[in-house]
PDB file of C-alpha atoms in Angstrom:
ATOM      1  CA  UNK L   1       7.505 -18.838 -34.859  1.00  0.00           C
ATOM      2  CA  UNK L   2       9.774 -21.476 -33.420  1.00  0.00           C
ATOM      3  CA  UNK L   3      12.656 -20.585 -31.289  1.00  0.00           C
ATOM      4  CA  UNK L   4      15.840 -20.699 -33.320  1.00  0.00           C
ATOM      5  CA  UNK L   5      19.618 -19.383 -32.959  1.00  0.00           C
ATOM      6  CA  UNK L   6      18.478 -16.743 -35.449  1.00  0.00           C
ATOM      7  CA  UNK L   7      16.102 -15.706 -32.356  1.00  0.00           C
ATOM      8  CA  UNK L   8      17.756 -12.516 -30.674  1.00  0.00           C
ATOM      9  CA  UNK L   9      17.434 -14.186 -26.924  1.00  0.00           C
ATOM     10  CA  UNK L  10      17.332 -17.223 -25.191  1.00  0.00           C
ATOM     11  CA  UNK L  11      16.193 -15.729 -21.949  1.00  0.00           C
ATOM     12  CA  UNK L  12      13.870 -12.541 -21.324  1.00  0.00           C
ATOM     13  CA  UNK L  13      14.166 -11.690 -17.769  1.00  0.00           C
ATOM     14  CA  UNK L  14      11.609  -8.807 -16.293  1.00  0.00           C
ATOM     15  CA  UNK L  15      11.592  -6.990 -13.643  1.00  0.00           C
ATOM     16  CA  UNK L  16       8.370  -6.725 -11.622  1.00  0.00           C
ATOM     17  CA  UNK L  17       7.864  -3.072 -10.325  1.00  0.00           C
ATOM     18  CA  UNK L  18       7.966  -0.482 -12.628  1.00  0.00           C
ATOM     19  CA  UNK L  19       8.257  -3.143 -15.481  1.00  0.00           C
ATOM     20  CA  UNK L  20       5.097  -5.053 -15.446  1.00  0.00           C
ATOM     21  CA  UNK L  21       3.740  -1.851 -13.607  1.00  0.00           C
ATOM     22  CA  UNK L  22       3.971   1.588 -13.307  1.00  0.00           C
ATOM     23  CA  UNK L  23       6.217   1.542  -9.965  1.00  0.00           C
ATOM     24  CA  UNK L  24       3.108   2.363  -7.589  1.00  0.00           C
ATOM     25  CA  UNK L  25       1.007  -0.101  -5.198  1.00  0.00           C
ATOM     26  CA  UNK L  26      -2.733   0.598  -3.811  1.00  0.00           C
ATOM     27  CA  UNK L  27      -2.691  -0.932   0.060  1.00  0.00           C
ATOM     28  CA  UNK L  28      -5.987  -1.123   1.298  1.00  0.00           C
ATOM     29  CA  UNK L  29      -7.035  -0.903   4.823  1.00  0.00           C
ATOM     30  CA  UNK L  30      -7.005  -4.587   5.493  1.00  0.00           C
ATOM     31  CA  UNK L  31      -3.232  -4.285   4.148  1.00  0.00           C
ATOM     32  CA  UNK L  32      -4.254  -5.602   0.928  1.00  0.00           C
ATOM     33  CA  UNK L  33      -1.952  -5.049  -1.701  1.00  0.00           C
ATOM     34  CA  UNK L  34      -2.752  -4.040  -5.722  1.00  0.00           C
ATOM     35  CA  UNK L  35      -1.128  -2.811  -8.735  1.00  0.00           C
ATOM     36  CA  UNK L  36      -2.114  -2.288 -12.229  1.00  0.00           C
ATOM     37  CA  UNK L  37      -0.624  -3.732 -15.246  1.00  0.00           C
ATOM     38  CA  UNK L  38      -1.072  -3.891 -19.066  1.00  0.00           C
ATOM     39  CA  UNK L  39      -2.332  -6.320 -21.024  1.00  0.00           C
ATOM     40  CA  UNK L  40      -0.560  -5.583 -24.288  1.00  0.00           C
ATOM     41  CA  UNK L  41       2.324  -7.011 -21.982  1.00  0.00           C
ATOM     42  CA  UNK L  42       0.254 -10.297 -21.680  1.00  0.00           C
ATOM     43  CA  UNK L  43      -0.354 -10.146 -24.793  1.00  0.00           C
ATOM     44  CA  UNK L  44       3.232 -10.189 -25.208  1.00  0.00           C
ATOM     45  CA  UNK L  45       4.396 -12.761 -22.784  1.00  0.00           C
ATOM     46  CA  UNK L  46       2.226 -15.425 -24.106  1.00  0.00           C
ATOM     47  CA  UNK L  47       3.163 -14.801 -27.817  1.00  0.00           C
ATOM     48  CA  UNK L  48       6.678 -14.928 -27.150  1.00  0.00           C
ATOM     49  CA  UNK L  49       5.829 -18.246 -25.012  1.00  0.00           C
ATOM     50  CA  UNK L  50       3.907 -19.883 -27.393  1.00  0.00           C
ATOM     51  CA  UNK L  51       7.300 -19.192 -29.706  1.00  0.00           C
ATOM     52  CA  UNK L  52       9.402 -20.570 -26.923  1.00  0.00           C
ATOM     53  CA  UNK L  53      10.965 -17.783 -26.018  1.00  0.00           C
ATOM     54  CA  UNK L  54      12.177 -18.775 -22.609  1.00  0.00           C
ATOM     55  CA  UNK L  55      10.682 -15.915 -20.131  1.00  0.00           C
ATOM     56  CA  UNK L  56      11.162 -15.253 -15.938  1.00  0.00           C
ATOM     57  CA  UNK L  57       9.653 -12.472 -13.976  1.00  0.00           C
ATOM     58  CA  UNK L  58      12.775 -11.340 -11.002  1.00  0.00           C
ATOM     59  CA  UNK L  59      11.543  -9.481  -8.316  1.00  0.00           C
ATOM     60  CA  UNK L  60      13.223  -8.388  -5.148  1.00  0.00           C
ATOM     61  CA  UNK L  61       9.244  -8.159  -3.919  1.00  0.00           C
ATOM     62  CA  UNK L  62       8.034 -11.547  -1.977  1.00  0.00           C
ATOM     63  CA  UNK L  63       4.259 -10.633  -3.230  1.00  0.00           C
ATOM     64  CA  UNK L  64       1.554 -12.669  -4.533  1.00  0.00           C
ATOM     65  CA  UNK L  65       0.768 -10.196  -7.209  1.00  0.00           C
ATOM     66  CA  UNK L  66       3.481 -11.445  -8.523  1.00  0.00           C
ATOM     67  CA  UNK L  67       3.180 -14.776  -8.009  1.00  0.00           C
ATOM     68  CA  UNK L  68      -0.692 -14.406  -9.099  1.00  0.00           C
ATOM     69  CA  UNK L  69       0.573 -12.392 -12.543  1.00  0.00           C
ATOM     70  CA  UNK L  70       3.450 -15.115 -12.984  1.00  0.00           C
ATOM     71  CA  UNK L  71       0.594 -18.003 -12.440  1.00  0.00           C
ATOM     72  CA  UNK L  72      -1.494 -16.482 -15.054  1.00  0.00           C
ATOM     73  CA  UNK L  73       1.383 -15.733 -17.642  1.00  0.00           C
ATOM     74  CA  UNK L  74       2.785 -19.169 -17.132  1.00  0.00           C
ATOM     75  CA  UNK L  75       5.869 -18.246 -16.563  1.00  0.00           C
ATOM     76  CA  UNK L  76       8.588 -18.557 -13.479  1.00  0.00           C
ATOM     77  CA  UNK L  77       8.969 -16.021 -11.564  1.00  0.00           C
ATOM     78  CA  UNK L  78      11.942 -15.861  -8.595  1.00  0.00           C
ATOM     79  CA  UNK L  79      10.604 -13.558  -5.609  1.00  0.00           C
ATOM     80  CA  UNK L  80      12.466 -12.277  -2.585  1.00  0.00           C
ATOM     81  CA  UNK L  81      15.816 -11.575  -4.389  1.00  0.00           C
ATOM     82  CA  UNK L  82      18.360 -10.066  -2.305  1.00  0.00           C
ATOM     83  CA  UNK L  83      20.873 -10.272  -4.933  1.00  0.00           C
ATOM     84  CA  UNK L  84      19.280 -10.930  -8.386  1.00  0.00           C
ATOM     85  CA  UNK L  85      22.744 -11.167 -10.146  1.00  0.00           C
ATOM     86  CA  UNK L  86      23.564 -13.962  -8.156  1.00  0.00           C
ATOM     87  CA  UNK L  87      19.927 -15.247  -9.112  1.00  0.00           C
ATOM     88  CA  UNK L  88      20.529 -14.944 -12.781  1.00  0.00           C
ATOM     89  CA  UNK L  89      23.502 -16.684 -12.826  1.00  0.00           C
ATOM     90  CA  UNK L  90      22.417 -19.599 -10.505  1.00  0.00           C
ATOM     91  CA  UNK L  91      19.307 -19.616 -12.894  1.00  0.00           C
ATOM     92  CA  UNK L  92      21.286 -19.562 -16.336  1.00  0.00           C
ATOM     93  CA  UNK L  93      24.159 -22.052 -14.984  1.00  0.00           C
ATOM     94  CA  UNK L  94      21.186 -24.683 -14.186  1.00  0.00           C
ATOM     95  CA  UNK L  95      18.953 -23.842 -17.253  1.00  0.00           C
ATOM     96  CA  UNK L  96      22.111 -23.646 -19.650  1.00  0.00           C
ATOM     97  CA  UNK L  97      21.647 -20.673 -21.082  1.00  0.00           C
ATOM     98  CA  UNK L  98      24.491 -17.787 -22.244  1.00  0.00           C
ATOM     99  CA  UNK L  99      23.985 -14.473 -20.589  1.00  0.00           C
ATOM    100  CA  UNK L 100      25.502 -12.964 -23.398  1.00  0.00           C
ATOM    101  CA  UNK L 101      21.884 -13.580 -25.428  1.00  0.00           C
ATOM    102  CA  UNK L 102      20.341 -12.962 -22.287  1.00  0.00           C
ATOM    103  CA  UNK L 103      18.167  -9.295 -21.856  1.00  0.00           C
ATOM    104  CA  UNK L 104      16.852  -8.062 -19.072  1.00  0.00           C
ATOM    105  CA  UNK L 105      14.566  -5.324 -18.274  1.00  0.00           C
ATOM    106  CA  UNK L 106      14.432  -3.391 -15.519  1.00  0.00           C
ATOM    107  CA  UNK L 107      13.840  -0.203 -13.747  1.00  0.00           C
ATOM    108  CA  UNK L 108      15.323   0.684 -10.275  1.00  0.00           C
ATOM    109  CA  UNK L 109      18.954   0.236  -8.782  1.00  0.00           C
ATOM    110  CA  UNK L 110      18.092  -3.035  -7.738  1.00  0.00           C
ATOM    111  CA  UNK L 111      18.241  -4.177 -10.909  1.00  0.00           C
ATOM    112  CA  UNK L 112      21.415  -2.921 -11.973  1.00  0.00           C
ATOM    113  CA  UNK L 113      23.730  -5.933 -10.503  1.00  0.00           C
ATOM    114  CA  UNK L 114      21.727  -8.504 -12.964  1.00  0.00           C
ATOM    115  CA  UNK L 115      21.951  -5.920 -16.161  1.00  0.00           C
ATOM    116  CA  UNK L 116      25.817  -5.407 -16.085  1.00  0.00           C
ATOM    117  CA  UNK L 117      25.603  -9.681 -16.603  1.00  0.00           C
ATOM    118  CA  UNK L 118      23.617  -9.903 -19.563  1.00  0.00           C
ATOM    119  CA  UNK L 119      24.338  -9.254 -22.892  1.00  0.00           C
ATOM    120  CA  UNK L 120      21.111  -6.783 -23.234  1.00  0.00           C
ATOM    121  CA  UNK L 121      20.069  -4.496 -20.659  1.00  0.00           C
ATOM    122  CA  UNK L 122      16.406  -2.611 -21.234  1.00  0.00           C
ATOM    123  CA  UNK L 123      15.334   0.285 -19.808  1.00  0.00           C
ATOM    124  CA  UNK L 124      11.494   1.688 -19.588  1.00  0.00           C
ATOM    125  CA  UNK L 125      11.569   5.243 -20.695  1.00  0.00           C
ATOM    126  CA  UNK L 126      11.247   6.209 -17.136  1.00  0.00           C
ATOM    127  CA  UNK L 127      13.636   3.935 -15.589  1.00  0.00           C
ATOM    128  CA  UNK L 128      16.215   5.677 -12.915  1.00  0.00           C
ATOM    129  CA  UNK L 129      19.187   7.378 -14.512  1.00  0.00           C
ATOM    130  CA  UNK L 130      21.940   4.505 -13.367  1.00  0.00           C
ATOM    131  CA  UNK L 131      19.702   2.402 -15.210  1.00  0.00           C
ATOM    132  CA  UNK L 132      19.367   4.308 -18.769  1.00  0.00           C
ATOM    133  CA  UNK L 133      22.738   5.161 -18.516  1.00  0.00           C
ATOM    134  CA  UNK L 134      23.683   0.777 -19.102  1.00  0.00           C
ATOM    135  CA  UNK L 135      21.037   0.291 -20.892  1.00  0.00           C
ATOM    136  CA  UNK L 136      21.210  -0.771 -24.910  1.00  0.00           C
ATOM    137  CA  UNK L 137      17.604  -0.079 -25.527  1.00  0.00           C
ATOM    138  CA  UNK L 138      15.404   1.937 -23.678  1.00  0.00           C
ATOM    139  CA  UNK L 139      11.580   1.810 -24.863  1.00  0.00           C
ATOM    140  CA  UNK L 140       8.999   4.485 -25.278  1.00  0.00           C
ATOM    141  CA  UNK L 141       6.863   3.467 -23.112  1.00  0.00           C
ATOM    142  CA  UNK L 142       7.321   3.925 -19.494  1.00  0.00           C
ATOM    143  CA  UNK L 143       6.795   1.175 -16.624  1.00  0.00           C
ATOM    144  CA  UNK L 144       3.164  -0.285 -17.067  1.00  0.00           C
ATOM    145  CA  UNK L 145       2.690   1.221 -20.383  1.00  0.00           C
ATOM    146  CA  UNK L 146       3.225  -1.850 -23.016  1.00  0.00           C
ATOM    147  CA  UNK L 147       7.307  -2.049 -22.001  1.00  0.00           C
ATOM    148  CA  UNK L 148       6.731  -6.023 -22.794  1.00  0.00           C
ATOM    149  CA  UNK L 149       4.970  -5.689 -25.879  1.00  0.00           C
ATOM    150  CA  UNK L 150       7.392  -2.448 -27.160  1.00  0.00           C
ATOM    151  CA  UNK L 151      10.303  -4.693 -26.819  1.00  0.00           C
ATOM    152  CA  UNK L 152       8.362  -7.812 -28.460  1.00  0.00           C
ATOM    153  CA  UNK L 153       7.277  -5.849 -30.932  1.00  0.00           C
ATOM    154  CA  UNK L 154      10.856  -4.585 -31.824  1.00  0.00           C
ATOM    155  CA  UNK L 155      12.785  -7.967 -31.340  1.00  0.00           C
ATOM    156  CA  UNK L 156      10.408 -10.546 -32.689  1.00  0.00           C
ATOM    157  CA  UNK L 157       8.328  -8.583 -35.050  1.00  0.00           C
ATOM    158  CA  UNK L 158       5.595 -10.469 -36.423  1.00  0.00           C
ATOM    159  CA  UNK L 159       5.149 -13.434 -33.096  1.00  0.00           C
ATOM    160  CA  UNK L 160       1.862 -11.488 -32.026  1.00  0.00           C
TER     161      UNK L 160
END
């Protein structure tokens, strides 16, 4: 599948943390820090990349899980985000693309700033009730439970 303006979205923006994950971390005693994630969502990710379905991870976290998940995606992915609203549209204005066929999904307050900008908020099924309440879609699955390849799977049936 080649990315066309028949394509729902030009931009798939994720939260990290209770996205990509189910919300917890495992710290080790050397401070070590782990999550878990799913690899139906990787699955996902590079499907809708191979289709060129433009893709960034968004995470208030400054983490190199994320960084390592982002590496191994291939995707961006914009860490340390005070104010990921004002990320989104510094990132859109460069890149040229509409928010309006822009979706995000994300979980926690701190996500709520970017998904009153886009044209498609998306909720996990056990996002935080500020967030369900904007969002368009929410998904089945919870945070860390195939959120990514729900939503592919509903928007771009037939890319994996």
């Amino acid at each position: 599948m080649n990315q066309t303006k028949a394509d729902p979205f030009d931009l798939l923006c994720y939260d990290f943390d209770g996205v990509m994950t189910d919300n917890r971390v495992y710290v080790a005693q050397d401070g070590r820090e782990t999550v878990a994630v799913n690899r139906s969502d990787g699955l996902a990710i590079a499907a809708l990349r191979r289709a060129s379905v433009k893709q960034i991870i968004m995470s208030t976290e400054e983490n190199s899980v994320v960084k390592a998940r982002a590496k191994k995606l291939n995707i961006p992915a914009l860490q340390g985000l005070e104010n990921k609203a004002e990320a989104l549209q510094a990132y859109t204005f460069e890149a040229r693309i509409d928010l309006a066929r822009t979706a995000f999904i994300g979980n926690d307050v701190n996500d709520l700033s970017a998904m009153k900008l886009v044209g498609f908020p998306v909720a996990p099924s056990d996002a935080f009730p500020p967030i369900l309440d904007i969002a368009k879609h929410v998904t089945r699955a919870p945070g860390g439970a195939g959120v990514i390849r729900e939503f592919c799977d509903t928007f771009y049936p037939g890319v994996i």
